[in-house]
Every structure is written in structure tokens, then in C-alpha cells.
Short mmCIF file of C-alpha atoms and ligand atoms in Angstrom, two decimals:
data_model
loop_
_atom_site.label_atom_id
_atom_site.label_comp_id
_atom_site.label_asym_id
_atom_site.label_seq_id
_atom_site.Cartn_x
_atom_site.Cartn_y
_atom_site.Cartn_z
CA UNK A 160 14.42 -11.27 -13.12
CA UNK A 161 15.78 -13.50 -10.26
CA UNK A 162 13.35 -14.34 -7.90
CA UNK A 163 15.14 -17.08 -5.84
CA UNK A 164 18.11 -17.46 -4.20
CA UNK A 165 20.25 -20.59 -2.88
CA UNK A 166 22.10 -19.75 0.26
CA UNK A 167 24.49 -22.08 1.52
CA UNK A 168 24.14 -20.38 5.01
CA UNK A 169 21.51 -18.41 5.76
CA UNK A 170 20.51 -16.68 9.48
CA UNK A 171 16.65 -17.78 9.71
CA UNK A 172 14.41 -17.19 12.59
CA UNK A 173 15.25 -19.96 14.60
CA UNK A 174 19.21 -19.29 13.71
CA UNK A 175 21.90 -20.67 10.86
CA UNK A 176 20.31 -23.55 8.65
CA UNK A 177 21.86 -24.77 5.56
CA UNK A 178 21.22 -24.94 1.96
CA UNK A 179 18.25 -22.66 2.16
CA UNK A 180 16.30 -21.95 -0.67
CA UNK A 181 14.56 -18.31 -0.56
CA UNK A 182 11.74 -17.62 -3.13
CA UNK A 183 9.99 -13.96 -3.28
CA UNK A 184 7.23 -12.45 -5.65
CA UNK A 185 7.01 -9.43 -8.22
CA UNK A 186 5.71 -7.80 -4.88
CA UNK A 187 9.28 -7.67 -2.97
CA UNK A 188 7.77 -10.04 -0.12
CA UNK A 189 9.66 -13.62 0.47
CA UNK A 190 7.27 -16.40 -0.66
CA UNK A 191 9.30 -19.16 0.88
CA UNK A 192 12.00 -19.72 3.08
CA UNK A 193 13.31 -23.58 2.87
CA UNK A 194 16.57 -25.17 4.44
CA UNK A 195 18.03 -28.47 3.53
CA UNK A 196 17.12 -27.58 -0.42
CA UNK A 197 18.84 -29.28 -3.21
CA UNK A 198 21.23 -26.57 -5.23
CA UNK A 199 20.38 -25.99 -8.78
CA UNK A 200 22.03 -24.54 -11.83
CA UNK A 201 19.29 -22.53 -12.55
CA UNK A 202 19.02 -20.29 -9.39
CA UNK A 203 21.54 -18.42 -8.08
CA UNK A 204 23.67 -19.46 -5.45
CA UNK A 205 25.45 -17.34 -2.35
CA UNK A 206 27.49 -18.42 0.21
CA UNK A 207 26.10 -16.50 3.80
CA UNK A 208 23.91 -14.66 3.82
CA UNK A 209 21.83 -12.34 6.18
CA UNK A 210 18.70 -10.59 6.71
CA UNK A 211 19.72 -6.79 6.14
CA UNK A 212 19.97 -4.13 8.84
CA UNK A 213 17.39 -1.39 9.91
CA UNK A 214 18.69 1.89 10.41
CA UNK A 215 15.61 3.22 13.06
CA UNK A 216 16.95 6.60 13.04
CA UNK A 217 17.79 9.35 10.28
CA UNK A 218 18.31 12.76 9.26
CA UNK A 219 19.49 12.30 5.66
CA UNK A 220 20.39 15.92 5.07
CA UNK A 221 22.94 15.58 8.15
CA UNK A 222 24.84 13.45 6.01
CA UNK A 223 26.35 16.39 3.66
CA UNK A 224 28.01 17.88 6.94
CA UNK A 225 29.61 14.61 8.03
CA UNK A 226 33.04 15.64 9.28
CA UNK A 227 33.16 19.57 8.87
CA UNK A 228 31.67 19.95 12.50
CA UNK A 229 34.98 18.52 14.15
CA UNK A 230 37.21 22.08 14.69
CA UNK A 231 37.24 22.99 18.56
CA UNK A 232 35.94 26.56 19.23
CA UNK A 233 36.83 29.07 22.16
CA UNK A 234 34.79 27.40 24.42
CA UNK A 235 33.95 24.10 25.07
CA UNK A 236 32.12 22.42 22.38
CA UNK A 237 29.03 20.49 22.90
CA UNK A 238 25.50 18.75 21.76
CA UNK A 239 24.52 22.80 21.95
CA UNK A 240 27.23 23.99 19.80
CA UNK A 241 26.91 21.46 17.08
CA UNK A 242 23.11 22.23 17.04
CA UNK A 243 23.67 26.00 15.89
CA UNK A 244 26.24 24.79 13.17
CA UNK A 245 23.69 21.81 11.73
CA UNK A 246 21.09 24.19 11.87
CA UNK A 247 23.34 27.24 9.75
CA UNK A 248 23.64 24.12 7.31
CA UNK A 249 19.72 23.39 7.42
CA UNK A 250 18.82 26.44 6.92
CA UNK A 251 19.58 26.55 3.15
CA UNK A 252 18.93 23.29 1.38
CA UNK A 253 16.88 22.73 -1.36
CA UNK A 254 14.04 20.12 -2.34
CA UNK A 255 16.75 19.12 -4.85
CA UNK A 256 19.39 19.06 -2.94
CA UNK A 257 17.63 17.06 0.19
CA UNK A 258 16.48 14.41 -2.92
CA UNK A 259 20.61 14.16 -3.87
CA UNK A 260 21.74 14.18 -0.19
CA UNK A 261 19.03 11.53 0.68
CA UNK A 262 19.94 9.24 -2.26
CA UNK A 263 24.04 9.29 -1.62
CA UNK A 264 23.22 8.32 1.85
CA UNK A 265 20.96 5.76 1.24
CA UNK A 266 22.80 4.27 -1.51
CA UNK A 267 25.92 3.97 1.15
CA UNK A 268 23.76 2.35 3.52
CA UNK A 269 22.55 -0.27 1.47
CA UNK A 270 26.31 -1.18 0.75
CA UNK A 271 27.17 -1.46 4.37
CA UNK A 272 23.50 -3.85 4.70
CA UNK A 273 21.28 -1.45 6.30
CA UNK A 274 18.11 -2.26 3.97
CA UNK A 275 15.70 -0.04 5.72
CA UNK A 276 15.83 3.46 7.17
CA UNK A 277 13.38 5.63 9.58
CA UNK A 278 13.41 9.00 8.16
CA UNK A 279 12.80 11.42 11.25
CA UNK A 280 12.12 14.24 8.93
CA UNK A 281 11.58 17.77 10.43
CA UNK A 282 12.92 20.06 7.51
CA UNK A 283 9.85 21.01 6.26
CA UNK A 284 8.99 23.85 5.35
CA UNK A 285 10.74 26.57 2.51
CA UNK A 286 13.81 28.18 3.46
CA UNK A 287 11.83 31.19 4.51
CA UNK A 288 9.81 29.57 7.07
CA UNK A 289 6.85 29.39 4.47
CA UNK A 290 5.10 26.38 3.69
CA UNK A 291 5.82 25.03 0.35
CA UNK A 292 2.81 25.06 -2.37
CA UNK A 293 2.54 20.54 -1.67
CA UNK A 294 3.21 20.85 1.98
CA UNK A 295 4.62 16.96 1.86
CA UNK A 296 7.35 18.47 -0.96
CA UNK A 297 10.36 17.56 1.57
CA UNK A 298 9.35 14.14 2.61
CA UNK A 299 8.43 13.46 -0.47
CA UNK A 300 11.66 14.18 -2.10
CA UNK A 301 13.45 11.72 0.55
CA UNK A 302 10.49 8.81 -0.73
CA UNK A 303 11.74 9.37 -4.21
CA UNK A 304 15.20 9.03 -3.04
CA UNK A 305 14.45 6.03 -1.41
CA UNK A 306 12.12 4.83 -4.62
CA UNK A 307 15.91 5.58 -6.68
CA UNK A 308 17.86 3.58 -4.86
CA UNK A 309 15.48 0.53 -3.35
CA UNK A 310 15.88 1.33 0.34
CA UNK A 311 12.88 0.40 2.46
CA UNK A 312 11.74 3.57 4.58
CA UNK A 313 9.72 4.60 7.14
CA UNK A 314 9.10 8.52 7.10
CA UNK A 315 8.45 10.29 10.24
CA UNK A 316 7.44 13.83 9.40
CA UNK A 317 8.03 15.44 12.62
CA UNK A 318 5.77 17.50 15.32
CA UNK A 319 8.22 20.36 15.82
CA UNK A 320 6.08 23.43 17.78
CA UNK A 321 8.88 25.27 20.54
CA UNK A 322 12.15 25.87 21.26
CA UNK A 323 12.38 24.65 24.92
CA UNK A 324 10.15 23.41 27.98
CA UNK A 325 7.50 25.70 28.77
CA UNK A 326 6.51 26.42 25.54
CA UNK A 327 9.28 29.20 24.31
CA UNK A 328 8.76 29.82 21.12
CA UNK A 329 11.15 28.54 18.43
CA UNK A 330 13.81 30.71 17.23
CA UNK A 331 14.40 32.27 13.79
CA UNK A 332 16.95 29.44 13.00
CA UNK A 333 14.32 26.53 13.50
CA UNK A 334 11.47 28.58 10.96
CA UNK A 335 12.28 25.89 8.86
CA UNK A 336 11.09 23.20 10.91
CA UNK A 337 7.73 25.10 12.40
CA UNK A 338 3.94 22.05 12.46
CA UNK A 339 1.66 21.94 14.71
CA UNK A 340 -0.31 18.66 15.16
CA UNK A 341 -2.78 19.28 12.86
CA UNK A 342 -0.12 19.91 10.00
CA UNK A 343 1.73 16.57 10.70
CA UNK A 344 -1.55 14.84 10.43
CA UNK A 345 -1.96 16.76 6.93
CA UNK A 346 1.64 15.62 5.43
CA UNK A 347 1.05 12.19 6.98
CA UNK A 348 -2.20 12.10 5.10
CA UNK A 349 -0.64 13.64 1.78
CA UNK A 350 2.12 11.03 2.23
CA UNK A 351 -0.63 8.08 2.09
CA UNK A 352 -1.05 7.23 -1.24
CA UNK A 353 3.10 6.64 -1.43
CA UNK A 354 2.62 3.88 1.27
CA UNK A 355 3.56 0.70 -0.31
CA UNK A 356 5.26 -2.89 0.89
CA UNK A 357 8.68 -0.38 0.55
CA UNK A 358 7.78 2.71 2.67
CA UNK A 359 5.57 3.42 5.18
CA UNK A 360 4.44 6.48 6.94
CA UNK A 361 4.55 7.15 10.98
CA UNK A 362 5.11 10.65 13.00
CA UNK A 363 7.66 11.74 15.29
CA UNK A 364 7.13 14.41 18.28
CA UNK A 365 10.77 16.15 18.42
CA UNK A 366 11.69 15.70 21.60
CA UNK A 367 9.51 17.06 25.06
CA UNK A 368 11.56 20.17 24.09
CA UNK A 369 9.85 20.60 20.70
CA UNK A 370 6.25 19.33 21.57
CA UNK A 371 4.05 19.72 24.83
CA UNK A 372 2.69 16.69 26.31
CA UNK A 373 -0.69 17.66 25.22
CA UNK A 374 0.16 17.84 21.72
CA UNK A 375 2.07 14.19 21.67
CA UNK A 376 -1.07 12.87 23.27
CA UNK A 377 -2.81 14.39 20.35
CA UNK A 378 -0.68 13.61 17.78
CA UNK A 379 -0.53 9.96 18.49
CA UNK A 380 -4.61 9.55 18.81
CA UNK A 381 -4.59 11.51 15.73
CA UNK A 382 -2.63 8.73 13.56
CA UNK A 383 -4.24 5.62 12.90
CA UNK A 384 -3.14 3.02 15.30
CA UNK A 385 -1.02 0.77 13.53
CA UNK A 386 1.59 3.73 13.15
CA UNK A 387 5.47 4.11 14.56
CA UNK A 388 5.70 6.83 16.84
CA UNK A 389 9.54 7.82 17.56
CA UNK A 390 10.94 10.66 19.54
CA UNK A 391 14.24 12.05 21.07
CA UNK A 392 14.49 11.50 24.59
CA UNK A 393 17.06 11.85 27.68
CA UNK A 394 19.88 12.61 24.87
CA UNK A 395 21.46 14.94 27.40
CA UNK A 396 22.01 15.53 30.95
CA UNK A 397 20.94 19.34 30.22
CA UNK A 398 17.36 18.25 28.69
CA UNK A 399 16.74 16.16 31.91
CA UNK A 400 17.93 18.55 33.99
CA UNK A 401 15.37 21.16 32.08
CA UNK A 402 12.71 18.60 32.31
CA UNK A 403 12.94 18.22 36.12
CA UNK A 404 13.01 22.10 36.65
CA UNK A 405 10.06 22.50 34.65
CA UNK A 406 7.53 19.17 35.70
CA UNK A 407 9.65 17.52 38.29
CA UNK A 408 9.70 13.86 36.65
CA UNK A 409 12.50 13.06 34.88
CA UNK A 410 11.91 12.79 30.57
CA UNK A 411 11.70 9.08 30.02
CA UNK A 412 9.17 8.90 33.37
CA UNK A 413 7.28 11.93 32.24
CA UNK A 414 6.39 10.68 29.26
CA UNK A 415 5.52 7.52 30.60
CA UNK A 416 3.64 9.00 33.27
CA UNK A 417 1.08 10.39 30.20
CA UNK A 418 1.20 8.56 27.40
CA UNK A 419 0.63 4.68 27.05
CA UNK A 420 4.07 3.74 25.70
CA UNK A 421 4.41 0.10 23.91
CA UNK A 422 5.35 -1.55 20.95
CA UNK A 423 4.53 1.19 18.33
CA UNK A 424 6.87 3.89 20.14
CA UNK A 425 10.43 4.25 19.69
CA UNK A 426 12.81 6.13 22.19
CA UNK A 427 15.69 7.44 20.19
CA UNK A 428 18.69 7.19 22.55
CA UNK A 429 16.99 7.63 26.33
CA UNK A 430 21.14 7.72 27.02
CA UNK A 431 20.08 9.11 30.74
CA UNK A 432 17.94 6.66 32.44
CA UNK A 433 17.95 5.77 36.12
CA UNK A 434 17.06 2.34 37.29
CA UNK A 435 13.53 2.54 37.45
CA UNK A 436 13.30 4.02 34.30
CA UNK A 437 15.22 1.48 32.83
CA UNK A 438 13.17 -0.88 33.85
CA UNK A 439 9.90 0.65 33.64
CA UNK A 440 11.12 1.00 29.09
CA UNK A 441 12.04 -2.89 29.03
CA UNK A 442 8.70 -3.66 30.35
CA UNK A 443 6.68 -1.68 27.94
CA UNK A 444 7.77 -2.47 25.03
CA UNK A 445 8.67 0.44 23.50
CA UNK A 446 12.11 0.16 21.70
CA UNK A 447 15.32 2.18 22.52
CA UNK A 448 16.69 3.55 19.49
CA UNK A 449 20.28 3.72 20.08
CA UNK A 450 22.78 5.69 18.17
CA UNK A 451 26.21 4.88 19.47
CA UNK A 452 28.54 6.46 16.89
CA UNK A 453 26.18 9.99 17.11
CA UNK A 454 25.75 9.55 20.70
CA UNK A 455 29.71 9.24 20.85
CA UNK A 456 29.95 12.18 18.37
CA UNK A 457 28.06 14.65 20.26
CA UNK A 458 29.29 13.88 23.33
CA UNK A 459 26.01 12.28 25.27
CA UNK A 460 26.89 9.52 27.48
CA UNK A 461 26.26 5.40 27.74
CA UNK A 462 22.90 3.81 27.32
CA UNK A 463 22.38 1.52 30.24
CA UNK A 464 22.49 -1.62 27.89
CA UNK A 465 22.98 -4.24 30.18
CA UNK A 466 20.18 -3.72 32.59
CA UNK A 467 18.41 -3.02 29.97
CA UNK A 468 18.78 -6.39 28.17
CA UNK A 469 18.46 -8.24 31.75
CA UNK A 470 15.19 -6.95 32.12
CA UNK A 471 13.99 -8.21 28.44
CA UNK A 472 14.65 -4.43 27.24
CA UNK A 473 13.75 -3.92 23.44
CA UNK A 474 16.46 -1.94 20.99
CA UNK A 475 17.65 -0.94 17.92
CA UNK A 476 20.33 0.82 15.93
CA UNK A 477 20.68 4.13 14.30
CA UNK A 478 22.93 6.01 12.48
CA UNK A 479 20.81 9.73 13.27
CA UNK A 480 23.61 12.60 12.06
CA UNK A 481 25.61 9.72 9.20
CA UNK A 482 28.91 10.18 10.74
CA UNK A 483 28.96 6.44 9.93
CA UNK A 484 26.80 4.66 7.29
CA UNK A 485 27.65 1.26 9.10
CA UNK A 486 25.40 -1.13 10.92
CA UNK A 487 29.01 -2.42 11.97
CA UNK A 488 30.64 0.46 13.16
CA UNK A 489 26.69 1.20 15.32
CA UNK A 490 27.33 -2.29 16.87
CA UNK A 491 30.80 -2.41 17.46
CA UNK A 492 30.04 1.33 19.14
CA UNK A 493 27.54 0.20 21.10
CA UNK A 494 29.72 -3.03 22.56
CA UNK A 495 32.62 -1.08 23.10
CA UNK A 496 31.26 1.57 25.03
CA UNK A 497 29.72 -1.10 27.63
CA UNK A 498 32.94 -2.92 27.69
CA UNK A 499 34.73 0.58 28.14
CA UNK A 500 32.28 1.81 30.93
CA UNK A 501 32.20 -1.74 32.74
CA UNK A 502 35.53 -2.51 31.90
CA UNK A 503 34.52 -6.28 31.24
CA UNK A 504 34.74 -8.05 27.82
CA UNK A 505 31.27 -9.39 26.33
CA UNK A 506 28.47 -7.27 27.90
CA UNK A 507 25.54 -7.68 24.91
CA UNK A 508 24.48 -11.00 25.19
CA UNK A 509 21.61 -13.27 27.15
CA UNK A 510 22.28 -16.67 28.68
CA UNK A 511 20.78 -17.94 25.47
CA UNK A 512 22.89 -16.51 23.12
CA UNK A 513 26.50 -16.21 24.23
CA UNK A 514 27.59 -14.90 20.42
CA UNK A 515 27.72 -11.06 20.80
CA UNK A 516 27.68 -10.39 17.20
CA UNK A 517 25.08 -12.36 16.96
CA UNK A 518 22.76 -11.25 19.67
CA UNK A 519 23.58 -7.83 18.18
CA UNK A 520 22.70 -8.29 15.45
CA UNK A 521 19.29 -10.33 15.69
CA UNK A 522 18.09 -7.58 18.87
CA UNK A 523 18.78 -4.70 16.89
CA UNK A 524 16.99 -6.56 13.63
CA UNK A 525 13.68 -7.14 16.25
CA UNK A 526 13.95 -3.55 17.76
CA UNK A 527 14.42 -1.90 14.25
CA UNK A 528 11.72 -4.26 12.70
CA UNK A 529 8.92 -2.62 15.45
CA UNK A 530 10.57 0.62 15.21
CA UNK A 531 10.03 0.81 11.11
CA UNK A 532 6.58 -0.91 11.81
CA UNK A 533 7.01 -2.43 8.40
CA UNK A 534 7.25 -6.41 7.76
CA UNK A 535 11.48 -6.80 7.80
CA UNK A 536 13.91 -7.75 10.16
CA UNK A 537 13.57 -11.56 9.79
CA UNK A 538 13.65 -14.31 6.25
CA UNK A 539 10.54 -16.07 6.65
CA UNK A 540 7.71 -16.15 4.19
CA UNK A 541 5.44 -13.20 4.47
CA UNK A 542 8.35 -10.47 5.59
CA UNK A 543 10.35 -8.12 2.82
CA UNK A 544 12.58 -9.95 0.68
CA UNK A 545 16.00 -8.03 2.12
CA UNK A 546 19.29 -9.75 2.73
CA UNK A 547 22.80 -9.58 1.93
CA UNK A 548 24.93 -11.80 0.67
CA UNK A 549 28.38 -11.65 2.17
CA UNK A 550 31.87 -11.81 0.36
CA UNK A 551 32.94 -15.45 1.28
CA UNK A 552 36.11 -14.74 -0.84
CA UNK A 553 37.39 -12.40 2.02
CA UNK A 554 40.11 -13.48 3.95
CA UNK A 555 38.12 -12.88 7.23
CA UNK A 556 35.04 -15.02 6.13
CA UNK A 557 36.99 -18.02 4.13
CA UNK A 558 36.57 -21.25 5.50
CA UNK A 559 34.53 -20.01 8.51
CA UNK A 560 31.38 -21.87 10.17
CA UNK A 561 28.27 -20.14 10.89
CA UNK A 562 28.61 -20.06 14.42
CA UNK A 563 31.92 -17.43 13.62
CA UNK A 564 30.01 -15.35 10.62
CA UNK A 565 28.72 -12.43 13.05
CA UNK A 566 31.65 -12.47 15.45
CA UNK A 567 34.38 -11.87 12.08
CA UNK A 568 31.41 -9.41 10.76
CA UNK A 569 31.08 -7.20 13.91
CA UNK A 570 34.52 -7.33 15.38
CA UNK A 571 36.85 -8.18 12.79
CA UNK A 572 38.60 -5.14 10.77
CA UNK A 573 37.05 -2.40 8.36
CA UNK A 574 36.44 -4.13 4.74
CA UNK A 575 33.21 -4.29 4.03
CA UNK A 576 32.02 -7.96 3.85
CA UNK A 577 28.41 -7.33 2.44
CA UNK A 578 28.72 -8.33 -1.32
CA UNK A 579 25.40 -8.28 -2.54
CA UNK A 580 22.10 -6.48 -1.22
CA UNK A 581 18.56 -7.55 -2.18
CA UNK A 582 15.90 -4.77 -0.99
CA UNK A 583 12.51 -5.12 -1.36
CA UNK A 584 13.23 -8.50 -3.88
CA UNK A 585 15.69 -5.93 -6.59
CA UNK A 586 18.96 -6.34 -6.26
CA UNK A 587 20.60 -2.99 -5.47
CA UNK A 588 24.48 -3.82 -4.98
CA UNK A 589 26.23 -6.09 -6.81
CA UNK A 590 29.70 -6.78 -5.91
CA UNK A 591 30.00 -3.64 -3.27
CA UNK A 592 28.77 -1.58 -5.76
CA UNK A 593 25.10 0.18 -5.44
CA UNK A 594 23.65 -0.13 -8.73
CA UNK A 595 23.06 3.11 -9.66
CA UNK A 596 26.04 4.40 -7.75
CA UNK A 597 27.92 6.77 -10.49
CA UNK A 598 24.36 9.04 -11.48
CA UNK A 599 24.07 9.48 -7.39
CA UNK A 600 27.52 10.35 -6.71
CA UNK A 601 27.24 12.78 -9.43
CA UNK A 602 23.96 14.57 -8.12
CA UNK A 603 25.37 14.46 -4.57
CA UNK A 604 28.52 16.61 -5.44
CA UNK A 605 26.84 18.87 -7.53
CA UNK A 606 24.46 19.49 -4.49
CA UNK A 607 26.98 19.75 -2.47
CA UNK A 608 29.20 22.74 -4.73
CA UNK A 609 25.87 24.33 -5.12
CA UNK A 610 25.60 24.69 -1.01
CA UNK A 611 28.80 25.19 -0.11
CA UNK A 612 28.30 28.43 -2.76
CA UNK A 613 25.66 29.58 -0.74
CA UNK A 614 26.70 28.62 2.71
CA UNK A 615 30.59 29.46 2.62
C1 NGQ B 963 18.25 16.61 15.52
N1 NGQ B 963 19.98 15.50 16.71
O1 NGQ B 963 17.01 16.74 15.52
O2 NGQ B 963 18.88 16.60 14.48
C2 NGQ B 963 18.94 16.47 16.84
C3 NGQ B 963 19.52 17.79 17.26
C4 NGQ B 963 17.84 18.76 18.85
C5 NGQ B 963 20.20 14.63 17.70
N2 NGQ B 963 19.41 14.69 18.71
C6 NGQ B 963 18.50 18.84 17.50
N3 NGQ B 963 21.20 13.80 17.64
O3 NGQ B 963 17.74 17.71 19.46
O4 NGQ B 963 17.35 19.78 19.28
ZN1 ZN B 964 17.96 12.54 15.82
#
């Protein structure tokens, strides 16, 4: 088994370096990270390479209706009307079929160089609203999925409780996704034993629409301390404009205003922020989990990016409903739609670093790194042993210097330049191919024929 690597350009900590020499154990974690090392024949040798991508924000099963919610209905369609037809779609997968879904998607995201990915799991229970006899069965059939293909996951089973503010109780299409707090506790607690250097376990209030305040105070006492916590947030103008009618703050100061937010939260997309809140999120700590090409999907609005950054903000990416499977297309997104709004060129960036493919990609590697609360995001000794190795044969990537690698990565065209993926020290894709790529894609469509029977 290879256990080293000799990169001819590799993004540390401190930026690019050359001829670094990257050594990790039977474990998956790097041992040593060493620039200005002399090649040898013996270890194998890449050209650029990268620390791979977190992906902070997930609902795997989403992935099998990529695309078939894009037909305009009588009305105007929105974030509502999508809901009803995702949750027609949830309401009749399988423990098999989530395990198939799961392993298609993640085996596509480790080919585009996302090497980790925060399940936000809430489909938990049997398709009749019962529990199943291991109440864990659905999480644990996305952890084998990510065991199949070597993605790195966080799994967030989910604190799902009401339909709306002021308790309303959740309607016969959300049965599915019915806890209370002392049930999350129970699956994280059945999860345990599954925690390794690869996966680790947090929780995940819903949204203030899902959970009352008092039971996201309870739920995050209630897991031990070293945990990620992630909800939705401020998605849409309608959930602030519910949250205002029912407790007068707004849903980003709300929460803030009762629970003690820092580094072990995640925000997934706070799109609707007003200044102070803005602020008030950069200062604690707590990251933003942006979505852009969902966000843009559903129709949500613009994440106030730059204050954000000016103020020290912390984010990451997401790629929540899989309508892309592409840290790329997530940054590019995210860019765009500041440049669009602002209409000014080169909006992600700090004085320090004036590379926007580069700033993009290092934030949303320190965002996603707290947000996954697992030891990734950076090649040093001591972290996960995930990179990819880029195709320096491409056209876009031949002959240029480091200083150019993120801007031709980010910006430049639709091939996908990630060659090679190591997750977790195994080497997943070789030469754009996932290594177990045919026996998933074969699962995944017989899943999907066996839904489409029942669904259609
Ligand atoms: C979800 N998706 O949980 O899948 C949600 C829709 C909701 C996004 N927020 C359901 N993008 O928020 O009620
Ligand atoms: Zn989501």
C-alpha cells in the first residue's frame, strides 16, 4: 500500500511550497508534511495537488430527484412547492435504497474533490411513521455508504418535532421524519461505536420551524461538548417573516439571543441577515454554511458575503439538495452571485489574499473543517490524509505556476481537473474514476427503477 506521496506543488498551511513530501499511517492520518524533499523512484509522484473539499451540508437521498423538480406549475413555484414534491419522493425510500442513493452521491463527490460530507440526516424513521426495530437503521445505512466508498462524514441525525412556529404539529407527509430530543440523543448514542478517524457523529435541530428553542437548548447540553451542531436558518424571507410574527426577533438574532453560538455551530445558509446580524455571526464564530447552487435552485436570495468576510465572518460550502456534486460549481456560485448583486468583479477575497480561488477555497476548507468537527481541511501532520491530485496533463493546468492553480480550477471551464483522490490515506479515484464506481452505479439505478415503480 502507498503511504507517501511526492507532490511537486502542494497547498500547505502557510500556502504553495514545492517538492513536498507527504507521509500518512495505516490509520488514514498524515504523519508528515515536508517541502523542499528530494524526489524518489520509489514513492509516487503528482504534480499539484490539494487538500480535498468539505461538503458541510447534505441530504444524500435528495440526490435521486436531481433535475425532475424543474417543470413550472399553475402557480408560481417556490422553496414551498419544491418541499411537497421532495417530501412525495421521501416518503417512500428504503434502507436499501438510501444505502445506494448515498453511495452514488458520495462516490461523485469524491471525483469532483469533496473528501468529506455532513450528513444532515432527518429520514428516520419507517415509511409508516414507525420507528424501525435499530432506531439508527437510516444513518447507519448512509455510514456504510460512506465506509463503501472512503468518504469522510459527519452524521447529523436531526431534531425534527413540528411543522411550523408555535409548535403546530407536523403533518402526515413529515411522519417520516418525527424525534424528539431524547430520541436524537438515543441514535447519536447508537451511532457511537461507528465513530472512527473517518466519521464522526454531531446533531442537527431542523430549523426554529422544526424545533422550539427549548428543545435546541436541550439538545445541545445533551451532546457531549466537543460535538457539531448545524441547523437551517433565515433560508427564506417567509421563515423570517414567521419568526418575527411569532417572537419578534428576527431567526439568526433569536437564536443568538438563547443559545451560546460559537465554533461548534454551523448556520446552514442564514441567506437573510441584516447588518447587525451579520456582524453579530462573524464575531461568534459559528460558521455559515452556504449552499449557493441550492440556494440558487430554490429560489432564496444572496448571502451577505462581503460584510461578512470584512468582519472576519467564518464559512463553508455545501451542496444540501445535489443539484451539483461540485465544490467548483458551489464556489463559482457563490462568487458570481456577489459579483451579480454588486455588480463588481472580485468580491471574495481579504487584503491578504487577493487570489479569489484561492481565498475560496482555503475559507471554505477552515469553515467546513469546524463545521465537520473532524481533523481535515488542512495537510499538516496530525489532520486526515485527504487530497487530490490534479490532472496537470489538462490543457487548462499545463505549464501553470501555483499562484494560477485555483484561479484555472474555480473559474476556468467544466472538465474536471481532480485526477486522483486520497480519503482517509486509500486512494478512492484513480484517473477520474471512483474505484468502485461500476458496482455503485449499478445499485443506484436499480434503486432508482425500484422507486420510480412505486412513486410514478
Ligand atoms: C430540507 N432543504 O430539510 O431538505 C430542506 C427543506 C425545510 C433546504 N432547506 C425542508 N434546502 O426546510 O423545511
Ligand atoms: Zn438542508
Amino acid at each position: 500500500m502507498t503511504t507517501a506521496l511526492f507532490a511537486r506543488h502542494a497547498l500547505l498551511p502557510g500556502g504553495w511550497q514545492r517538492d513536498v513530501l507527504l507521509e500518512w499511517d495505516a490509520h488514514g492520518d498524515l504523519t508528515r508534511v515536508a517541502p523542499g524533499a528530494a524526489a524518489s523512484s520509489e514513492v509516487r509522484q503528482a504534480h499539484y495537488v490539494l487538500p480535498g473539499m468539505v461538503n458541510l451540508h447534505s441530504h444524500a437521498f435528495q440526490r435521486a430527484i436531481g433535475g425532475l423538480t424543474e417543470i413550472a406549475g399553475d402557480g408560481p413555484d417556490s422553496f414551498w412547492t419544491w418541499r411537497d414534491l421532495m417530501y412525495r419522493f421521501a416518503a417512500r425510500i428504503t434502507p436499501e435504497q438510501i444505502e445506494a442513493i448515498a453511495a452514488q452521491l458520495f462516490a461523485e463527490c469524491l471525483r469532483h474533490g469533496y473528501t468529506s460530507v455532513c450528513e444532515f440526516h432527518y429520514l428516520q424513521r419507517d415509511v409508516d411513521g414507525g420507528s424501525y426495530a435499530r432506531p439508527a437503521e437510516m444513518a447507519e445505512r448512509v455510514a456504510a455508504a460512506g465506509a463503501a466508498t472512503g468518504m469522510g462524514l459527519t452524521l447529523l441525525p436531526v431534531l425534527y418535532s413540528h411543522a411550523g412556529f408555535g409548535e403546530q404539529p407536523l403533518k402526515p407527509a413529515q411522519a417520516r421524519f418525527r424525534t424528539n430530543v431524547d430520541e436524537v440523543l438515543g441514535i447519536v448514542e447508537a451511532l457511537g461505536p461507528l465513530r472512527n478517524g473517518q466519521l464522526e457523529v454531531g446533531a442537527a435541530p431542523h430549523s426554529l420551524r422544526a424545533a422550539t428553542i427549548d428543545q435546541i437548548r436541550a439538545l445541545a447540553s445533551g451532546l457531549p461538548p466537543d460535538r457539531p451542531l448545524h441547523i437551517h436558518i433565515a433560508e427564506q424571507q417567509g421563515e423570517v417573516q414567521q419568526c418575527l410574527d411569532h417572537v419578534g426577533r428576527r431567526p439568526v438574532e433569536y437564536l443568538m439571543d438563547h443559545v451560546a453560538l460559537d465554533a461548534r455551530w454551523c448556520l446552514v445558509h442564514a441567506t437573510h441577515l441584516d447588518e447587525a446580524e451579520t456582524a453579530a455571526l462573524a464575531r461568534s464564530g459559528a460558521v455559515a454554511g452556504l449552499c449557493p447552487t441550492t440556494e440558487a435552485n430554490l429560489g432564496d436570495g444572496l448571502f451577505p458575503l462581503a460584510p461578512f468576510i470584512e468582519a472576519g465572518g467564518r464559512f463553508g460550502i455545501g451542496s444540501d439538495s445535489h443539484v451539483s456534486q461540485s465544490p467548483v460549481e458551489e464556489l463559482r456560485w457563490l462568487e458570481y452571485g456577489q459579483r451579480l448583486l454588486h455588480q463588481q468583479r472580485n468580491v471574495a477575497h481579504t487584503r491578504a489574499q487577493r487570489h479569489v480561488g484561492d481565498y475560496l477555497w482555503r475559507a471554505a476548507l477552515e469553515g467546513g473543517a469546524h463545521a465537520a468537527g473532524r481533523r481535515v481541511g488542512l495537510l499538516e501532520a496530525g489532520r486526515r490524509a485527504d487530497l487530490l491530485v490534479l490532472d496537470d496533463a489538462h490543457p487548462n493546468l499545463d505549464g501553470v505556476n501555483e499562484a494560477e492553480v485555483l484561479g484555472r480550477v474555480v473559474f476556468c471551464g467544466n472538465d474536471n481537473l481532480v485526477r486522483d483522490v486520497l480519503c482517509g490515506g486509500r486512494w478512492v479515484v484513480e484517473d477520474g474514476r471512483h474505484v468502485a464506481q461500476e458496482e455503485i452505479a449499478r445499485r443506484y439505478r436499480q434503486a432508482l427503477r425500484d422507486l420510480r415503480a412505486v412513486t410514478s
